[in-house]
Structure formats: structure tokens, C-alpha cells
XYZ file of C-alpha atoms in Angstrom:
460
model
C 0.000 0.000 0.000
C 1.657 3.041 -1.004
C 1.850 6.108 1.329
C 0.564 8.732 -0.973
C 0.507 9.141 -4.687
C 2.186 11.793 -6.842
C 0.500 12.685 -10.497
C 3.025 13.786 -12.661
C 1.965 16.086 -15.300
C 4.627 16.691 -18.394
C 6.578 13.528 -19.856
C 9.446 15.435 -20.775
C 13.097 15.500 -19.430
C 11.818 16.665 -15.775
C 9.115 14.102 -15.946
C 10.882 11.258 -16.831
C 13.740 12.023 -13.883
C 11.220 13.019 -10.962
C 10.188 9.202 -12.092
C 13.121 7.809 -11.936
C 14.091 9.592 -8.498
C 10.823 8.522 -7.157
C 11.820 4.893 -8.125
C 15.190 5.407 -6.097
C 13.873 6.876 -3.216
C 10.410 6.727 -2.237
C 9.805 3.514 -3.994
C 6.560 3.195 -1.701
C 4.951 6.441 -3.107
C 2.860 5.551 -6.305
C 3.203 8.171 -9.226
C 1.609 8.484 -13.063
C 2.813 10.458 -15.078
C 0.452 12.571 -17.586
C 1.989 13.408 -20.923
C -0.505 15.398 -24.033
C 1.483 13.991 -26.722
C 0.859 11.065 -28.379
C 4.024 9.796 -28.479
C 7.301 10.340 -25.886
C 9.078 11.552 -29.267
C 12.899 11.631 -29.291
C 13.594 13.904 -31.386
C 15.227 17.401 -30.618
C 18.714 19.070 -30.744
C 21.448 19.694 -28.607
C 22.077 20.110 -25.318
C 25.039 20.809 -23.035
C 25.378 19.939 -19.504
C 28.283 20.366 -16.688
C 29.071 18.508 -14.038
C 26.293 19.951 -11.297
C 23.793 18.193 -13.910
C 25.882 15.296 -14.128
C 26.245 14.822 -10.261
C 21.913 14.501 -10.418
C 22.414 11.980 -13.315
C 25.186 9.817 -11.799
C 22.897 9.875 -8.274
C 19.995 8.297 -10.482
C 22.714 5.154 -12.201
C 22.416 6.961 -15.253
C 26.030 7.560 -15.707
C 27.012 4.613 -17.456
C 24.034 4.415 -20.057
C 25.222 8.631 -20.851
C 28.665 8.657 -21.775
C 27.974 5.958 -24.015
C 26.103 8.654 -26.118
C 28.077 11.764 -25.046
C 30.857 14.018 -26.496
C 32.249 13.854 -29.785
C 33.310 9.957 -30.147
C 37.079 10.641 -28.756
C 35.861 12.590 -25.661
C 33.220 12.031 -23.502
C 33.465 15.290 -22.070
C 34.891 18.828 -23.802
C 36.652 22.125 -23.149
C 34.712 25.645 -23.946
C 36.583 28.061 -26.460
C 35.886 31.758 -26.739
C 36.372 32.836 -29.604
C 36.200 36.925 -31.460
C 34.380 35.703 -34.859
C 32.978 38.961 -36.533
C 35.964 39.237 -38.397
C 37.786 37.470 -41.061
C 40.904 36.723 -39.025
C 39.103 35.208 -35.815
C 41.107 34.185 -33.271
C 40.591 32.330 -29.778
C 40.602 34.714 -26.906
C 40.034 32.683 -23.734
C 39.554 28.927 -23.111
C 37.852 27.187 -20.099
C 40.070 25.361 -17.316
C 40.209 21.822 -18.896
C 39.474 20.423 -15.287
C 35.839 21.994 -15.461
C 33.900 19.000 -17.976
C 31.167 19.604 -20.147
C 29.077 16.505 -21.902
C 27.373 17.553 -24.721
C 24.339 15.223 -26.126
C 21.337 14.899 -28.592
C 18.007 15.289 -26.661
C 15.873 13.134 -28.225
C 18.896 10.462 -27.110
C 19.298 11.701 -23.520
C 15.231 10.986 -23.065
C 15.766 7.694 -24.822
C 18.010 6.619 -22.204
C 15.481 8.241 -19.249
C 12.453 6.167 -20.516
C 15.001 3.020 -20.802
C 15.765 3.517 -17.296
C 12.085 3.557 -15.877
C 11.159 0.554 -14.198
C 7.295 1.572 -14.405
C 6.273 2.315 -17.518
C 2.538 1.543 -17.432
C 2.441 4.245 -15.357
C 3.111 6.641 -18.414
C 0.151 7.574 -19.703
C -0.243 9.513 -23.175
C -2.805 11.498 -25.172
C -3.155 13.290 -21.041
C -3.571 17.019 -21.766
C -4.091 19.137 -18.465
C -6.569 21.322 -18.260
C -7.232 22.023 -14.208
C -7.119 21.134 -10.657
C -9.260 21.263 -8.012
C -8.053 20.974 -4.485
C -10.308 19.685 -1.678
C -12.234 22.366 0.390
C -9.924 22.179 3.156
C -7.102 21.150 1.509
C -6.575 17.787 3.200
C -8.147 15.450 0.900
C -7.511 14.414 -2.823
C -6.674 16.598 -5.633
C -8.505 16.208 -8.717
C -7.252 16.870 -11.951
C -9.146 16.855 -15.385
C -8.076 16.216 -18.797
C -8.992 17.703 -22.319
C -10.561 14.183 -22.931
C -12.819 14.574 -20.174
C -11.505 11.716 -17.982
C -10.311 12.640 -14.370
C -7.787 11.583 -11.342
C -7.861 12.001 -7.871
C -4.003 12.408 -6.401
C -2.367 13.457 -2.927
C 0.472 15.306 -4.581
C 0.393 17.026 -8.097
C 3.854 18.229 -9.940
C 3.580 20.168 -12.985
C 6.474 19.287 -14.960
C 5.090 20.586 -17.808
C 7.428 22.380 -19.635
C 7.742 26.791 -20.180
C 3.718 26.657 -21.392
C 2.529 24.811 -18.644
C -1.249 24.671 -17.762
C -0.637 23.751 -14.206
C 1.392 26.928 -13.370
C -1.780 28.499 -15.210
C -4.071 27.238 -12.878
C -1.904 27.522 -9.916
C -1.538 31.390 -10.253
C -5.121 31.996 -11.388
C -5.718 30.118 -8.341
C -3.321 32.213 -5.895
C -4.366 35.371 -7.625
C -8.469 34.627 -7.313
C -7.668 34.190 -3.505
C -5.678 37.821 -3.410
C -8.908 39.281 -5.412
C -11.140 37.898 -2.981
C -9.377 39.442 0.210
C -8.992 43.155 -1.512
C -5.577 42.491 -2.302
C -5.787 43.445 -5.858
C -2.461 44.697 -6.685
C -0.743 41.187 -5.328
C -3.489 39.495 -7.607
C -2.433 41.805 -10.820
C 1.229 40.638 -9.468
C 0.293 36.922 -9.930
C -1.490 36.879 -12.756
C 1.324 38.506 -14.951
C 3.250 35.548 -13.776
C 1.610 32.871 -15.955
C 2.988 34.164 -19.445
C 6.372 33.754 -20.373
C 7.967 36.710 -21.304
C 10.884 37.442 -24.321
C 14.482 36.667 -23.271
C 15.888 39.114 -25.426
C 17.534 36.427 -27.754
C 16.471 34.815 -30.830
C 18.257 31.566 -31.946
C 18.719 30.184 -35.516
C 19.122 26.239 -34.373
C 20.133 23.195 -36.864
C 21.994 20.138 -36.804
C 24.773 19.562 -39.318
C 25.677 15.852 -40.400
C 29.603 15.602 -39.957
C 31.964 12.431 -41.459
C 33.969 10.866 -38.934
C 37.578 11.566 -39.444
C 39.883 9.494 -40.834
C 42.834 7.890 -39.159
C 45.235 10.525 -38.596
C 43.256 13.314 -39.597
C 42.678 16.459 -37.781
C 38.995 16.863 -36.139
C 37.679 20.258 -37.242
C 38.283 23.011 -33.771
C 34.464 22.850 -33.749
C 34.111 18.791 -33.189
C 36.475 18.991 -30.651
C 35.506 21.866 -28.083
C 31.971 24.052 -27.478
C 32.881 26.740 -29.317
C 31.294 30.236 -28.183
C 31.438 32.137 -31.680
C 31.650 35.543 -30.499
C 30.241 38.961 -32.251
C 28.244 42.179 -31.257
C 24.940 41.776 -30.735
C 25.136 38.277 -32.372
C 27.329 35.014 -31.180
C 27.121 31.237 -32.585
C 27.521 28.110 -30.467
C 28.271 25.162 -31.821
C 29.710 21.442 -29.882
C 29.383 18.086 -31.166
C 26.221 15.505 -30.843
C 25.818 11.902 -30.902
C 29.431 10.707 -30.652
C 30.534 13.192 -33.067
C 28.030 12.193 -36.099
C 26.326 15.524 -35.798
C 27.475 19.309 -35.048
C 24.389 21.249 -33.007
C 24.158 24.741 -34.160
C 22.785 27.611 -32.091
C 22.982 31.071 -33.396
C 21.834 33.993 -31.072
C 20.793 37.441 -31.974
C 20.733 39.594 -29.379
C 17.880 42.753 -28.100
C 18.291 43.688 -24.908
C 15.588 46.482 -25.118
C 13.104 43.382 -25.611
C 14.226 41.634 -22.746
C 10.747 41.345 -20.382
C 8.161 41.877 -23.116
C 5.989 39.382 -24.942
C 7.052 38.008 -28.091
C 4.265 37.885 -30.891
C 3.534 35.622 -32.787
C 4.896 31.866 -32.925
C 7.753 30.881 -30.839
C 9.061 28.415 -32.915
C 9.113 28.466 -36.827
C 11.422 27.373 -39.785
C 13.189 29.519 -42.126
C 14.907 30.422 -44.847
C 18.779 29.924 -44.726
C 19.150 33.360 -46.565
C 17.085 34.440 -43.081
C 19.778 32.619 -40.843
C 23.121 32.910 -42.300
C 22.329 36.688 -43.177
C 23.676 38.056 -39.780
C 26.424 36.198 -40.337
C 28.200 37.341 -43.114
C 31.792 38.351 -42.979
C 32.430 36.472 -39.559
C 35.773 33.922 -40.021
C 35.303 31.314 -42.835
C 35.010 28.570 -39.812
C 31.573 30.207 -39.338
C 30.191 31.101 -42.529
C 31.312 27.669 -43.755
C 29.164 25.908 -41.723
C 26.231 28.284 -41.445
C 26.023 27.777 -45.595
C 26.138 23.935 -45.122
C 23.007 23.525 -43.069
C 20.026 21.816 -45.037
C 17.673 23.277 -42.607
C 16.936 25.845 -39.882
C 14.600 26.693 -37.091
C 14.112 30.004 -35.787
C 13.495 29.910 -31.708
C 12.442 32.904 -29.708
C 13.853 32.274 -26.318
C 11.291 32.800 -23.475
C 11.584 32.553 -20.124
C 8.997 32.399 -17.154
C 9.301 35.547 -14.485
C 10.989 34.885 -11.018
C 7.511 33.486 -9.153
C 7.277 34.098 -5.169
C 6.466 30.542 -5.028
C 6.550 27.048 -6.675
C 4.262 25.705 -4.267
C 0.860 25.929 -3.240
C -0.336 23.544 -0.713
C 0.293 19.960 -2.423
C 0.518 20.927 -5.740
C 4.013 21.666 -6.703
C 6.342 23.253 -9.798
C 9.689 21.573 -11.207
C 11.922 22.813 -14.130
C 10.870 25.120 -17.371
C 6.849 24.723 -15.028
C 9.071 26.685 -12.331
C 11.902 28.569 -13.877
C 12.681 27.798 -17.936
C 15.862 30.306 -18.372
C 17.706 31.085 -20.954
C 20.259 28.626 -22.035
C 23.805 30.398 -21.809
C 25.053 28.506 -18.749
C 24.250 25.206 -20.189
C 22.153 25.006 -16.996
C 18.274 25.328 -17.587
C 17.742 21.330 -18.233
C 19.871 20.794 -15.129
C 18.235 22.831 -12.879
C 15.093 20.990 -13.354
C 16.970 17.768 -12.640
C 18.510 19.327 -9.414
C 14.705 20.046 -8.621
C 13.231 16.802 -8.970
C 16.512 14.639 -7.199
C 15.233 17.401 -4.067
C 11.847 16.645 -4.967
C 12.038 12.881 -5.074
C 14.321 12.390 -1.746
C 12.262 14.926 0.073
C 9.243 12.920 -0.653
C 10.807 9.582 0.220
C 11.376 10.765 3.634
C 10.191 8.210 6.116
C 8.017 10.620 8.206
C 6.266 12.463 5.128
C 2.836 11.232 4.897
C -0.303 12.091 3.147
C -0.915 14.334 5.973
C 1.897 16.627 6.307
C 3.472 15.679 2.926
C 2.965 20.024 2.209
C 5.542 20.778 4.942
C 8.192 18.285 2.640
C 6.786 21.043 -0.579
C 7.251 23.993 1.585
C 10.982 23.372 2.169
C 11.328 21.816 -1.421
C 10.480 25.710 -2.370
C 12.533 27.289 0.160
C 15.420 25.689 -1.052
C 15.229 25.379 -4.732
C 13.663 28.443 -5.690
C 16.366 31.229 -4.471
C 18.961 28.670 -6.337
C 17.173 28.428 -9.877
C 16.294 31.841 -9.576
C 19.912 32.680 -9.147
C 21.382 30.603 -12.325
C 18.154 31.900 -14.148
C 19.711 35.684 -13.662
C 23.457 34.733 -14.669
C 22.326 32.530 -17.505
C 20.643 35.772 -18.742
C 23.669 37.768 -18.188
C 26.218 35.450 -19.856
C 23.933 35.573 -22.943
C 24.520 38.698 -23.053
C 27.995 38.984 -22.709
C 28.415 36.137 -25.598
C 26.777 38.632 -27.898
C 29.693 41.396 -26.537
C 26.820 43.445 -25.000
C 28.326 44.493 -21.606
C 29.136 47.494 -19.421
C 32.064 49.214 -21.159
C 31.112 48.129 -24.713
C 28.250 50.816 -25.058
C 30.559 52.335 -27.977
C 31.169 49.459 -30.018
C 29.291 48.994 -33.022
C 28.855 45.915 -35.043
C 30.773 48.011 -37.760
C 33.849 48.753 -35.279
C 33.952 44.776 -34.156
C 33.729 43.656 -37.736
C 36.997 45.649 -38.447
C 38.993 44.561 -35.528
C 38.520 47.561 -33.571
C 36.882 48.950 -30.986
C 37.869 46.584 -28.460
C 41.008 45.861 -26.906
C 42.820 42.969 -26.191
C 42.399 43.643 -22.030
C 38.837 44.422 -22.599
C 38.670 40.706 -24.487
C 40.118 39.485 -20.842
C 38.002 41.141 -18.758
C 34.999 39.305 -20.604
C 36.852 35.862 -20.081
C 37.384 36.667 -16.386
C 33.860 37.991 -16.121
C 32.497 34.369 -18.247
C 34.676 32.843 -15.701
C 32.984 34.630 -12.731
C 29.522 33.811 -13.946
C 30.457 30.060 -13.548
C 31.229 30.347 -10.122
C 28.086 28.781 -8.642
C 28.494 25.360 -10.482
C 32.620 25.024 -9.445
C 33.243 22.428 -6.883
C 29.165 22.274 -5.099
C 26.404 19.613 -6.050
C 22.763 20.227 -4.807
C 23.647 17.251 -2.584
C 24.267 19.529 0.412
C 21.313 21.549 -0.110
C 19.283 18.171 -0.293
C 20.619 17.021 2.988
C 19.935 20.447 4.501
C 16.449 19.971 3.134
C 15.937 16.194 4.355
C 16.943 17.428 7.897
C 14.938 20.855 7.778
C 11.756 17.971 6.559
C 12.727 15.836 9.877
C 12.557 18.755 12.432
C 9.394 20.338 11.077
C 7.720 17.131 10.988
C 9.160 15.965 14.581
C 8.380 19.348 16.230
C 11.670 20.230 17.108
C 11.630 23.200 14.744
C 8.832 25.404 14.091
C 6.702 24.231 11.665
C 6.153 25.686 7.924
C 3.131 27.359 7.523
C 2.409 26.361 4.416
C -0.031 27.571 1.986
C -3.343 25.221 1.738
């Protein structure tokens, strides 16, 4: 008889690992998970992650099954290059400490390996599109959730895991803000309503995948199959790093508005294009670049939004993880990983052997108190560093795209001071794992629940 059960609503990467940690450590709390597609689909683009990320995935076994499918073929794990492309004669101008690692992978065959891993998969269930929740009256008995096929479920616990979009931070902040309204606190109602729409990063990325031959014996791997390579411009940058054991090179090229930064984006958020429309910005940069933005067969073009800091990511038993909570930008190679640092929190927090049905909101409470400053934090610097990659940064206000094209402009020290500044930005990754603030977070569970601390008051 399980203790309590746990819908899960979203099947992607979040999903699948709050599963998986579930599995690990509460393996006597039930879960389902609720994906809208008809299909867990595999297919996608790149993605980078660093060793914070990896730490959650090693935790979970996973380790093994990953750098099987990481890195470039050679390497399981690669070196970042920074280099000033706008120009003909581009040159490297900083490179990362080759003792920090970086894994790079193809989504659709990082999920592959997730759903591989799950012991219980009858308990995915597709064609599941959320449409509410309804808490009990007093809070303490089931939730009930409804679908767009009509059918309903009654759970104790309810994550949305359901990606930037998500209908159950939707419902959640409707819900919060219809409460403010009702109490004559209309202002912190406005305040939670503008929280459900994502707002414009900013940043628009050009994103394709570009077949590469392996090399042959004793041939040199091109600079961009064997590092991440942060293509550097003004108001523009390219990243590129290898996929799928070096089969594929994953393309991301950024154009940069800081004036947008905070408003919504009209119109569709994800559309393909032209290659005239994607290489165009790119013209003149070092041949490295414009040879392989010509090469690409095909192109999407990806407005990058990103959900508002919330005040919460909890509301009595119903609880946020990942791009639900706090979908960043991508520039720290972190936004994928903070999910996964949310859900290992999640899962151990809820495997705790005094959380119960009863009390399990004082386990969410904490979850929120010690996540959300944390994700909230790399959410901020991922912004920044996006920024900086596109040369956008106090001190450059006179440098045009014109100037950087030519060489000039900017000065060698003033190159340095944006590596030691990149460098800086990293420094909440070097040497931690969530691991501490998950033991801090089991213990903080274990005195509330005991009484030997005060209690969280936590919202019903």
C-alpha cells in the first residue's frame, strides 16, 4: 500500500527524472505520469550539460548508459573556447580550465536513455492534456485533476512538470491570484497573474543540426568537433559542440535585443526559415563560421522565453519543477539541469520516512525554500552570460557591429576582462552539487515534521 501518490503532469526530461528519483527513493509512493502527446518523441537538438547536472544523473545510475552517447566519439566530455568571430581573421581569446567537464548530447537520445531507465512504464500515460485542478475544500483530501478528454484523477500530490507553457502553473496562479482578489488584495493578484505568461528573453536563436563524417585515421577533427565553441560577435554570437558521438554538429545562433528583454514576443515561438534568413547576420564572420552556417540543409528560428521569477513554486500539495518553475535562458548550459537538481530534491524529500499524506505540504514547503532562491539565481546569470556572448556588456556601449567587424573597438584587455567575467559567472556550479542543499532539506523535513523546529506554515 503506497503512502501517498504523486501525479506527474509533463513527460518530458523533468518528468521522466522526478520518475526515476521517485523509483530510487520513495519507492513506496505511487506516481503516473500525464503526458498530451501522443508519443514520448525523441527527437530534438542539442544540449550541453556540466558537471552539477551530471552529479543529479550519476545519483539516479544513469552515468554509465550517458557517456555511451556523449561528447564527440574521442571525448566524452569537452573544453569551452571563446572565440572573437565577426571578423575574417578570428582568433581564440580565452579557453575554459580543462578540469571543469562539459558533456554535450542529442536530446531526443538523452530521453531515450530516461524512458530506458524507468522501471514503471505503465504508469506513463499519453494522449493526457491538463486542463485544471481542483483541491479539496480544506485542503486535506484528494486533488482532482481533469483532462482535455474529459476523464479525471484524484491524487495526494500534483507536480507540474510541464514544460515553459505549462497549464498547471496556469491554474496555480489563477488560483493564488483569485484568492488575493477575494481578500482586496488586488495589486498582489495583478502581481500573480502577470506571472503565468512567459515573457521574451531578449535572444532569438537560428538552431540546426549539421551531419559531420567521422575523421579518418590521422586526420585532424575540425576546432568545432572537438571543443563548445562560443562564436563571439556584437549583438550576435554562434555556439556550436558536437552531438551523438561526433556524427552531428548542433548549431545555435543567437541574436541579441536587450531592449526586448521582459516583453511578450508575438507571434509563434518556434518556426522554420529560410537559410538566406539565418546565415544573413552572419556574413563576414571567419570562414570557420560562414562555412558551416552555408552547409546547413535546414533551420529553425526559436524565440527564447523565459517564465518571471515566481514568489512561489508551491501551493499547498501541488508543486512546480523545471521550465513549469523557472525555464531560463540557455547560456550557462544550466536550464535542463536545474530541473533535474529540482526533482533529485523533490524525489528524496518525498521519500522521507516521516512524510505522509498528511503533512506531505511541509516536505513542498521546504522543497520551495530551497530550490527556488537557487534556480532563480542561475536563471539571472544565464541571462547575463547571454549577453555577454553577444559582446553586450558594461564598457562596450561604444562598439558597433561596424567597429567589431573591423577589428577595432575593443582591446585585447577588454577581451580578458569578458573571459574573467564568463569565468565569474560560472562560479556557482565550481566544486558544489545540490547534494548539500538536499541534505539540509531532508533534515529541515525531519525537524518540522518531529516538532523540534517550528513548523512551515504552508499555503493550503
Amino acid at each position: 500500500m503506497p503512502r501517498f501518490n504523486v501525479a506527474i503532469v509533463g513527460g518530458g526530461l523533468c518528468g521522466l527524472v522526478l520518475a526515476l528519483a521517485l523509483e530510487k527513493y520513495a519507492p513506496d509512493v505511487d506516481y503516473q505520469i500525464y503526458e498530451a502527446a501522443a508519443e514520448l518523441t525523441t527527437a530534438g537538438a542539442g544540449i550541453g550539460i556540466q558537471h552539477r547536472t551530471m552529479f543529479v544523473l550519476r545519483e539516479l545510475g544513469l552515468e554509465p548508459a550517458l557517456l555511451k552517447i556523449s561528447g564527440n566519439g574521442q571525448n566524452e566530455r569537452l573544453s569551452i573556447l571563446y572565440r572573437k568571430s565577426d571578423q575574417k581573421d578570428g582568433f581564440t581569446f580565452h579557453e575554459t580550465d580543462a578540469s571543469e567537464p562539459n558533456w554535450t548530447f542529442h536530446r531526443g537520445e538523452l530521453q531515450r536513455v530516461f524512458i530506458d531507465h524507468i522501471r514503471h512504464k505503465e504508469r506513463i500515460h499519453l494522449r493526457k492534456r491538463f486542463v485544471s485542478f481542483t483541491p479539496s475544500q480544506d485542503g486535506t483530501g484528494p486533488i482532482e485533476l481533469a483532462f482535455e478528454d474529459g476523464s479525471k484523477v484524484l491524487c495526494d500530490v500534483l507536480v507540474g512538470a510541464d514544460g515553459i507553457k505549462s497549464g498547471v502553473r496556469a491554474a496555480m496562479y489563477a488560483r493564488l491570484a483569485d484568492v488575493a482578489q477575494a481578500a482586496g488584495r488586488h495589486e498582489e493578484a495583478r502581481s500573480l497573474r502577470s506571472r503565468i505568461p512567459a515573457v521574451f528573453s531578449g535572444n532569438v536563436a537560428y538552431r540546426g543540426l549539421l551531419a559531420r563524417p567521422p575523421a579518418g585515421e590521422g586526420e585532424r577533427r575540425p576546432l568545432n568537433m572537438s571543443h563548445v565553441i562560443i562564436h563571439m560577435g556584437k549583438n550576435k554570437h554562434v555556439v556550436t559542440y558536437p552531438i551523438s558521438q561526433g556524427r552531428i554538429l548542433n548549431v545555435a545562433a543567437i541574436v541579441s535585443q536587450p531592449e526586448l528583454a521582459g516583453t511578450v514576443h508575438e507571434g509563434p515561438w518556434t518556426v522554420d526559415v529560410a537559410q538566406d534568413e539565418a546565415v544573413a547576420p552572419y556574413v563576414g564572420w571567419e570562414p570557420d563560421v560562414e562555412e558551416f552556417m552555408q552547409s546547413m540543409g535546414s533551420w529553425s528560428k526559436w524565440a527564447i522565453n523565459v517564465v518571471k521569477d515566481l514568489p512561489t513554486f508551491v501551493d499547498g500539495r501541488t508543486a512546480l519543477v523545471g521550465d513549469a518553475a523557472h525555464s531560463m535562458a540557455p547560456f550557462q548550459g544550466a536550464g535542463a539541469g536545474q530541473g533535474f537538481e529540482d526533482v533529485l530534491m523533490l524525489g528524496m524529500l518525498l521519500g522521507h520516512p516521516s512524510v505522509r499524506q498528511d503533512n506531505v505540504q511541509i516536505a513542498l514547503a521546504i522543497y520551495d525554500q530551497t530550490r527556488r532562491p537557487v534556480a532563480q539565481k542561475v536563471a539571472a546569470v544565464s541571462l547575463e552570460t547571454g549577453f555577454i556572448h553577444s559582446m553586450i556588456a558594461p564598457g562596450l556601449e561604444g562598439l558597433t557591429p561596424e567597429l567589431s567587424a573591423a577589428g577595432k573597438g575593443i582591446t585585447e584587455e577588454q577581451l580578458k576582462e569578458l573571459g574573467d567575467k564568463l569565468e565569474r559567472l560560472k562560479d556557482w556550479r565550481r566544486g558544489t552539487t545540490t547534494m548539500a542543499d538536499c541534505q539540509t532539506a531532508l533534515r529541515m523535513v525531519g525537524e518540522a515534521i518531529s516538532g523540534s523546529k517550528p513548523r512551515f506554515e504552508a499555503r493550503l
